[in-house]
Short mmCIF file of C-alpha atoms in Angstrom, two decimals:
data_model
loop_
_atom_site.label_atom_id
_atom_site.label_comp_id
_atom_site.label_asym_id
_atom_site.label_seq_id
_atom_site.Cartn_x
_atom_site.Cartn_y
_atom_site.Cartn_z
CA UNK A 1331 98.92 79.58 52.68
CA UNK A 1332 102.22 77.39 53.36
CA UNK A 1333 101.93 74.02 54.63
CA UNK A 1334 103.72 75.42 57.94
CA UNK A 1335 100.97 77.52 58.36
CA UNK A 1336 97.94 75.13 57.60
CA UNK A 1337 99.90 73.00 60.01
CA UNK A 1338 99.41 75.95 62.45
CA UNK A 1339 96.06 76.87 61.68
CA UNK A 1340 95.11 73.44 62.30
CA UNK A 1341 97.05 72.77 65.71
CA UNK A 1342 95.47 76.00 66.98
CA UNK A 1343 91.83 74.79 65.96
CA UNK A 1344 92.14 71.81 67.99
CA UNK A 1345 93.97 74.24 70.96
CA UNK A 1346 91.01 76.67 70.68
CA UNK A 1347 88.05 73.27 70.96
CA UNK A 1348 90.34 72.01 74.21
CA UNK A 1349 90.23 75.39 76.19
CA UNK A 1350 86.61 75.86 75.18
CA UNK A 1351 85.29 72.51 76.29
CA UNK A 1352 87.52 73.00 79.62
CA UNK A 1353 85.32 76.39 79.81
CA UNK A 1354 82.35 74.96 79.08
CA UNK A 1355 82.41 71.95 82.10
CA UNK A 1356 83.97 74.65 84.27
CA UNK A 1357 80.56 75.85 85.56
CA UNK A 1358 81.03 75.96 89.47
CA UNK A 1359 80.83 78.83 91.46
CA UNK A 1360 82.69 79.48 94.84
CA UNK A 1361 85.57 80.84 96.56
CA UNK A 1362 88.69 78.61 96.59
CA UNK A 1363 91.64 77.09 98.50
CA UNK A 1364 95.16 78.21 96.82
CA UNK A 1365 98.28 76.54 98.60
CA UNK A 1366 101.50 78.07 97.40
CA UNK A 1367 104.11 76.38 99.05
CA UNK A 1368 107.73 74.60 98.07
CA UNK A 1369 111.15 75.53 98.73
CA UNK A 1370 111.43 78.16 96.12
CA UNK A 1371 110.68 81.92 96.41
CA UNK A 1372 107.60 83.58 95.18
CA UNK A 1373 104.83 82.13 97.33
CA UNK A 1374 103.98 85.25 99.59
CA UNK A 1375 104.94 87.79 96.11
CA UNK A 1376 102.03 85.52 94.56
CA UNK A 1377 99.76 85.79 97.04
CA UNK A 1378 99.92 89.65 97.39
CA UNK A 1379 99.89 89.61 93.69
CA UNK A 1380 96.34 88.02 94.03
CA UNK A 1381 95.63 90.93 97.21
CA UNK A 1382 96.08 93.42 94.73
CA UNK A 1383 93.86 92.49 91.47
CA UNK A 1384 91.00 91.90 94.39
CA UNK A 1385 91.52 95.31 95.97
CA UNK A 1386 91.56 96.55 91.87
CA UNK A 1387 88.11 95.37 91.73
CA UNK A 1388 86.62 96.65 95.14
CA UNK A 1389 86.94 93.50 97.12
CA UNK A 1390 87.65 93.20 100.84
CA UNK A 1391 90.98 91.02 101.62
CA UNK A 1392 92.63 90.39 104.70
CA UNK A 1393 95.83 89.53 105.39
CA UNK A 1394 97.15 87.41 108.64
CA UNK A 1395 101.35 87.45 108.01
CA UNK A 1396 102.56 84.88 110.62
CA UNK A 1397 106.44 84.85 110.07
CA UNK A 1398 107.63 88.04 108.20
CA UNK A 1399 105.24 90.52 109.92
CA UNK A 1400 107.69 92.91 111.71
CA UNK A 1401 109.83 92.44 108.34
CA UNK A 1402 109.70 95.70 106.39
CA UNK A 1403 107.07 94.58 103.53
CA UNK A 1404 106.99 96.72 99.99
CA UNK A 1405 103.78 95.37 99.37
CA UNK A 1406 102.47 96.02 102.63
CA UNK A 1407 103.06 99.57 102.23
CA UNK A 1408 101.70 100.26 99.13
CA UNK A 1409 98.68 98.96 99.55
CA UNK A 1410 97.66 99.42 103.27
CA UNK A 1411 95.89 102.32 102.42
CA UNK A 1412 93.04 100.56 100.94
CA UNK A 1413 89.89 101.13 103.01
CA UNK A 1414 89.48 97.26 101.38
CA UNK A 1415 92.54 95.84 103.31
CA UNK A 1416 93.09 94.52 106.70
CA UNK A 1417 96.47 93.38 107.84
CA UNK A 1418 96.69 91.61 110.90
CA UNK A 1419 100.43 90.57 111.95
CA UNK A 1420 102.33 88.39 114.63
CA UNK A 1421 103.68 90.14 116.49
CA UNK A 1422 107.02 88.74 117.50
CA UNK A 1423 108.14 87.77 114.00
CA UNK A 1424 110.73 84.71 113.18
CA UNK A 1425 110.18 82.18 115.39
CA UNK A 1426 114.60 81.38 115.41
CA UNK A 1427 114.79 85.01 116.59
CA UNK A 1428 112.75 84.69 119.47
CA UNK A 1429 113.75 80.95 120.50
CA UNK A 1430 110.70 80.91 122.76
CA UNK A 1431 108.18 78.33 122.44
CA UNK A 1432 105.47 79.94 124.60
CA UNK A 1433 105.78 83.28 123.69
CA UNK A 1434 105.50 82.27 119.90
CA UNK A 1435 102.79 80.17 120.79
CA UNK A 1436 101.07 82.89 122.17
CA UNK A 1437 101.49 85.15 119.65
CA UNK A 1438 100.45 82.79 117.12
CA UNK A 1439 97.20 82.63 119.02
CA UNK A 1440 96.63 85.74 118.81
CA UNK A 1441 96.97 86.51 115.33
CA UNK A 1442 95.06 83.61 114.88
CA UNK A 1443 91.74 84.77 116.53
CA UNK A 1444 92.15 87.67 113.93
CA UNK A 1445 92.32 85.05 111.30
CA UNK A 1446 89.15 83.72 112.60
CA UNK A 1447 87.13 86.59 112.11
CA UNK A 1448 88.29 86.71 108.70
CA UNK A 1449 87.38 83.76 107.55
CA UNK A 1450 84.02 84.38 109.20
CA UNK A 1451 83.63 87.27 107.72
CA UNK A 1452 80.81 87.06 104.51
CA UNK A 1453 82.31 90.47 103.13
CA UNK A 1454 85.95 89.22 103.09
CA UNK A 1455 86.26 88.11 99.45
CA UNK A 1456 90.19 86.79 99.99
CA UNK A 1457 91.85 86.18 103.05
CA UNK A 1458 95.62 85.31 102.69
CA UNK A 1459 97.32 83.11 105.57
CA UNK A 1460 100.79 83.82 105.08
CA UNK A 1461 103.77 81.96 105.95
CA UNK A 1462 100.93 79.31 108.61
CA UNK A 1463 102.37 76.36 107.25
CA UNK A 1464 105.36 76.79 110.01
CA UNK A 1465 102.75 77.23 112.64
CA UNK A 1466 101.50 73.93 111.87
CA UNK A 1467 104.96 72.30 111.56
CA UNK A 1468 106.19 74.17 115.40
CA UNK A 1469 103.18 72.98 116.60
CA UNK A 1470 101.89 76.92 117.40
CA UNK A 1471 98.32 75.67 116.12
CA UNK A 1472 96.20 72.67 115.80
CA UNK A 1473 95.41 71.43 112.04
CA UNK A 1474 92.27 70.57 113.23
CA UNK A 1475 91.38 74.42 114.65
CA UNK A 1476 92.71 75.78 110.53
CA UNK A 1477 90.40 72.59 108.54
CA UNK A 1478 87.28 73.85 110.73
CA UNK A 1479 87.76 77.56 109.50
CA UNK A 1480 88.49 76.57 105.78
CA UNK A 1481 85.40 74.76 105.80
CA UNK A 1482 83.20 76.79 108.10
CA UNK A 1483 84.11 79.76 105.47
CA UNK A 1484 82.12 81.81 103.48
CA UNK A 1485 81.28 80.03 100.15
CA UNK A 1486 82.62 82.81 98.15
CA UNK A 1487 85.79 83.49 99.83
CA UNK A 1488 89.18 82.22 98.40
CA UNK A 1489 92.06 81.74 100.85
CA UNK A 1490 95.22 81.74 99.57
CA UNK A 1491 97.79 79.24 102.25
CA UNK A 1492 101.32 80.09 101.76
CA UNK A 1493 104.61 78.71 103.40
CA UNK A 1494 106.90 75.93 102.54
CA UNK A 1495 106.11 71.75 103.58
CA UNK A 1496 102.30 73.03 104.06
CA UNK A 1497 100.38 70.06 105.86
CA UNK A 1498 99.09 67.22 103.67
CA UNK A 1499 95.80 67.65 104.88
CA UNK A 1500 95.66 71.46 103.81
CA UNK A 1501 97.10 69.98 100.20
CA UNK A 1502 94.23 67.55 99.92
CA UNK A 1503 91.37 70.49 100.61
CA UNK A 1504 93.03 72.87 98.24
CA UNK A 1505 91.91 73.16 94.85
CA UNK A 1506 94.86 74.60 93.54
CA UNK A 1507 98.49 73.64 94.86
CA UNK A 1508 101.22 75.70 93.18
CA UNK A 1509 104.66 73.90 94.45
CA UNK A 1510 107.13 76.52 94.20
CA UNK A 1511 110.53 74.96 93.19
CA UNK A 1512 114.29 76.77 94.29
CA UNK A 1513 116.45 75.76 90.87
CA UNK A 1514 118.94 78.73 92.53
CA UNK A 1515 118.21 81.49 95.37
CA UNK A 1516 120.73 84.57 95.44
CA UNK A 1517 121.03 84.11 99.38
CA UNK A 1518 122.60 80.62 99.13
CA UNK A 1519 125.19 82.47 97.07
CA UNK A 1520 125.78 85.20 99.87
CA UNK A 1521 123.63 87.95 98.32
CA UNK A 1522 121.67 90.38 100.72
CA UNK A 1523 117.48 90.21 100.42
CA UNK A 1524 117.02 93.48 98.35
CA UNK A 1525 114.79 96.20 99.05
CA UNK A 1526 111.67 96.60 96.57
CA UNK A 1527 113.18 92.94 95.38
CA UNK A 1528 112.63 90.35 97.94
CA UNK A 1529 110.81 92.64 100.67
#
């Protein structure tokens, strides 16, 4: 064997005793909170990426889309099918479309109470809240109403929060924060969203 690859051999040894001690004191069990949020794109793809390997295993997910509901949604049709999924959706889609406060607020409200019942659901195994960081941020819902669902949940359901400049208080109950980061985005550049791509 070279010196290169004792060198290797080595480095991995020490690799493999890190990861298995991590696994070792890793010995919790319960659902979690997963914030994906950031300026960059890839937080809702993520998040229905997640969707899918639960429905792969038999698990029941719901969905509450808050933003990009009425927004023709790739993954959204594939998968609403499952017996497994429920998809609830506000109705009245981006807020700068509608420009009205009430009616938004409404809306959000309403999707909300669906969210509710998801998160008090013991048979809902992931619920994804997608795009609810804005309803914080326009004031559509109270932080305080989301915080008492998170931690009035079932203790073996995950919820996955996605949306960019998600609340610091939603940050410091998550137990995984993924910040997604824009280096470059196609639409800055004057490139259409592309079906199957970015929808």
């Amino acid at each position: 064997m070279s010196d290169r690859d004792t060198r290797h051999k080595a480095s991995m040894e020490k690799l493999k005793a890190r990861v298995e001690e991590k696994v070792a004191s890793a010995n919790e069990q319960r659902g979690l909170i997963i914030v994906n949020t950031g300026n960059g794109k890839g937080k809702t793809t993520a998040a229905w990426g997640t969707v899918t390997r639960a429905l792969g295993y038999g698990y029941k997910v719901g969905v509450v889309q808050f933003i990009k509901g009425l927004w023709e949604c790739g993954e959204r049709n594939r998968l609403e099918e499952d017996a497994n999924l429920k998809v609830a959706i506000m109705a009245t889609g981006f807020t700068w479309d509608t420009q009205n406060r009430q009616a938004d607020t409404d809306a959000c409200q309403t999707v909300w109470k669906e969210a509710e019942r998801m998160l008090a659901d013991p048979e809902t195994y992931l619920v994804v809240l997608d795009e609810i960081t804005y309803m914080l941020k326009f004031g559509y819902l109270e932080i305080e109403a989301v915080k008492q669902a998170l931690e009035n949940r079932p203790t073996e359901q995950t919820v996955i929060i996605t949306g960019r400049n998600a609340h610091r208080e939603l940050v410091a109950m998550a137990d995984t924060v993924t910040e997604m980061q824009e280096v470059r985005h196609a639409f800055n550049n004057g490139l259409q969203a592309r079906r199957g791509i970015d929808f």
